[in-house]
């Protein structure tokens, strides 16, 4: 967003569209840039997992950000 806030709902909606293409996939890999704050990384992981009623990719893997 413009004010430095992240659109986590937008991320979840984007991930949901990916999930529709790969219905049986439970795993997603996040590539974490070293400059991303830890709190944002956790929020991103939560966003791609979905929730109890609407599980998206519950198996979130992390790959270290390589520059």
PDB file of C-alpha atoms in Angstrom:
ATOM      1  CA  UNK A   1       0.000   0.000   0.000  1.00  0.00           C
ATOM      2  CA  UNK A   2       0.869   3.656  -0.253  1.00  0.00           C
ATOM      3  CA  UNK A   3       1.320   4.147   3.493  1.00  0.00           C
ATOM      4  CA  UNK A   4       3.710   1.274   4.073  1.00  0.00           C
ATOM      5  CA  UNK A   5       0.920  -1.109   5.040  1.00  0.00           C
ATOM      6  CA  UNK A   6       0.837  -4.487   3.319  1.00  0.00           C
ATOM      7  CA  UNK A   7      -2.311  -5.823   1.699  1.00  0.00           C
ATOM      8  CA  UNK A   8      -2.397  -9.228   3.354  1.00  0.00           C
ATOM      9  CA  UNK A   9      -5.983  -9.829   2.236  1.00  0.00           C
ATOM     10  CA  UNK A  10      -4.909  -9.119  -1.323  1.00  0.00           C
ATOM     11  CA  UNK A  11      -2.091 -11.620  -0.943  1.00  0.00           C
ATOM     12  CA  UNK A  12      -4.491 -14.253   0.362  1.00  0.00           C
ATOM     13  CA  UNK A  13      -6.855 -13.617  -2.547  1.00  0.00           C
ATOM     14  CA  UNK A  14      -3.984 -13.955  -5.007  1.00  0.00           C
ATOM     15  CA  UNK A  15      -2.862 -17.197  -3.378  1.00  0.00           C
ATOM     16  CA  UNK A  16      -6.444 -18.483  -3.495  1.00  0.00           C
ATOM     17  CA  UNK A  17      -6.433 -18.080  -7.277  1.00  0.00           C
ATOM     18  CA  UNK A  18      -3.200 -20.081  -7.464  1.00  0.00           C
ATOM     19  CA  UNK A  19      -4.734 -22.771  -5.263  1.00  0.00           C
ATOM     20  CA  UNK A  20      -7.640 -23.132  -7.700  1.00  0.00           C
ATOM     21  CA  UNK A  21      -5.115 -24.145 -10.359  1.00  0.00           C
ATOM     22  CA  UNK A  22      -3.306 -26.610  -8.069  1.00  0.00           C
ATOM     23  CA  UNK A  23      -6.059 -27.971  -5.847  1.00  0.00           C
ATOM     24  CA  UNK A  24      -4.069 -30.895  -4.458  1.00  0.00           C
ATOM     25  CA  UNK A  25      -0.959 -28.902  -3.628  1.00  0.00           C
ATOM     26  CA  UNK A  26      -0.438 -28.122   0.066  1.00  0.00           C
ATOM     27  CA  UNK A  27       3.110 -26.811  -0.087  1.00  0.00           C
ATOM     28  CA  UNK A  28       4.366 -23.376  -0.992  1.00  0.00           C
ATOM     29  CA  UNK A  29       7.853 -21.942  -0.742  1.00  0.00           C
ATOM     30  CA  UNK A  30       8.379 -18.359   0.333  1.00  0.00           C
ATOM     31  CA  UNK A  31      11.630 -16.761  -0.645  1.00  0.00           C
ATOM     32  CA  UNK A  32      12.458 -14.383   2.176  1.00  0.00           C
ATOM     33  CA  UNK A  33      14.533 -11.369   1.313  1.00  0.00           C
ATOM     34  CA  UNK A  34      16.959 -10.594   4.172  1.00  0.00           C
ATOM     35  CA  UNK A  35      15.596  -7.056   4.328  1.00  0.00           C
ATOM     36  CA  UNK A  36      11.993  -8.130   4.947  1.00  0.00           C
ATOM     37  CA  UNK A  37      11.049  -7.588   8.609  1.00  0.00           C
ATOM     38  CA  UNK A  38      10.390 -10.788  10.536  1.00  0.00           C
ATOM     39  CA  UNK A  39       6.836  -9.690  11.429  1.00  0.00           C
ATOM     40  CA  UNK A  40       6.044  -9.249   7.725  1.00  0.00           C
ATOM     41  CA  UNK A  41       7.415 -12.695   6.970  1.00  0.00           C
ATOM     42  CA  UNK A  42       5.149 -14.230   9.608  1.00  0.00           C
ATOM     43  CA  UNK A  43       2.150 -12.312   8.254  1.00  0.00           C
ATOM     44  CA  UNK A  44       2.941 -13.491   4.738  1.00  0.00           C
ATOM     45  CA  UNK A  45       3.169 -17.094   5.938  1.00  0.00           C
ATOM     46  CA  UNK A  46      -0.208 -16.727   7.635  1.00  0.00           C
ATOM     47  CA  UNK A  47      -1.676 -15.204   4.466  1.00  0.00           C
ATOM     48  CA  UNK A  48      -0.636 -18.125   2.248  1.00  0.00           C
ATOM     49  CA  UNK A  49      -1.724 -20.761   4.773  1.00  0.00           C
ATOM     50  CA  UNK A  50      -5.322 -19.593   4.729  1.00  0.00           C
ATOM     51  CA  UNK A  51      -7.451 -20.439   7.741  1.00  0.00           C
ATOM     52  CA  UNK A  52      -9.227 -23.428   9.265  1.00  0.00           C
ATOM     53  CA  UNK A  53     -12.260 -23.216   6.986  1.00  0.00           C
ATOM     54  CA  UNK A  54     -10.305 -22.284   3.888  1.00  0.00           C
ATOM     55  CA  UNK A  55      -6.905 -23.951   3.910  1.00  0.00           C
ATOM     56  CA  UNK A  56      -4.693 -22.820   1.066  1.00  0.00           C
ATOM     57  CA  UNK A  57      -1.091 -23.938   1.419  1.00  0.00           C
ATOM     58  CA  UNK A  58      -0.683 -25.131   5.014  1.00  0.00           C
ATOM     59  CA  UNK A  59       2.861 -26.413   4.394  1.00  0.00           C
ATOM     60  CA  UNK A  60       4.849 -23.217   4.113  1.00  0.00           C
ATOM     61  CA  UNK A  61       8.542 -23.680   3.411  1.00  0.00           C
ATOM     62  CA  UNK A  62      11.141 -20.953   3.655  1.00  0.00           C
ATOM     63  CA  UNK A  63      14.032 -20.538   1.298  1.00  0.00           C
ATOM     64  CA  UNK A  64      16.699 -18.098   2.371  1.00  0.00           C
ATOM     65  CA  UNK A  65      16.758 -14.968   0.297  1.00  0.00           C
ATOM     66  CA  UNK A  66      19.796 -15.018  -1.957  1.00  0.00           C
ATOM     67  CA  UNK A  67      21.030 -11.838  -3.549  1.00  0.00           C
TER      68      UNK A  67
END
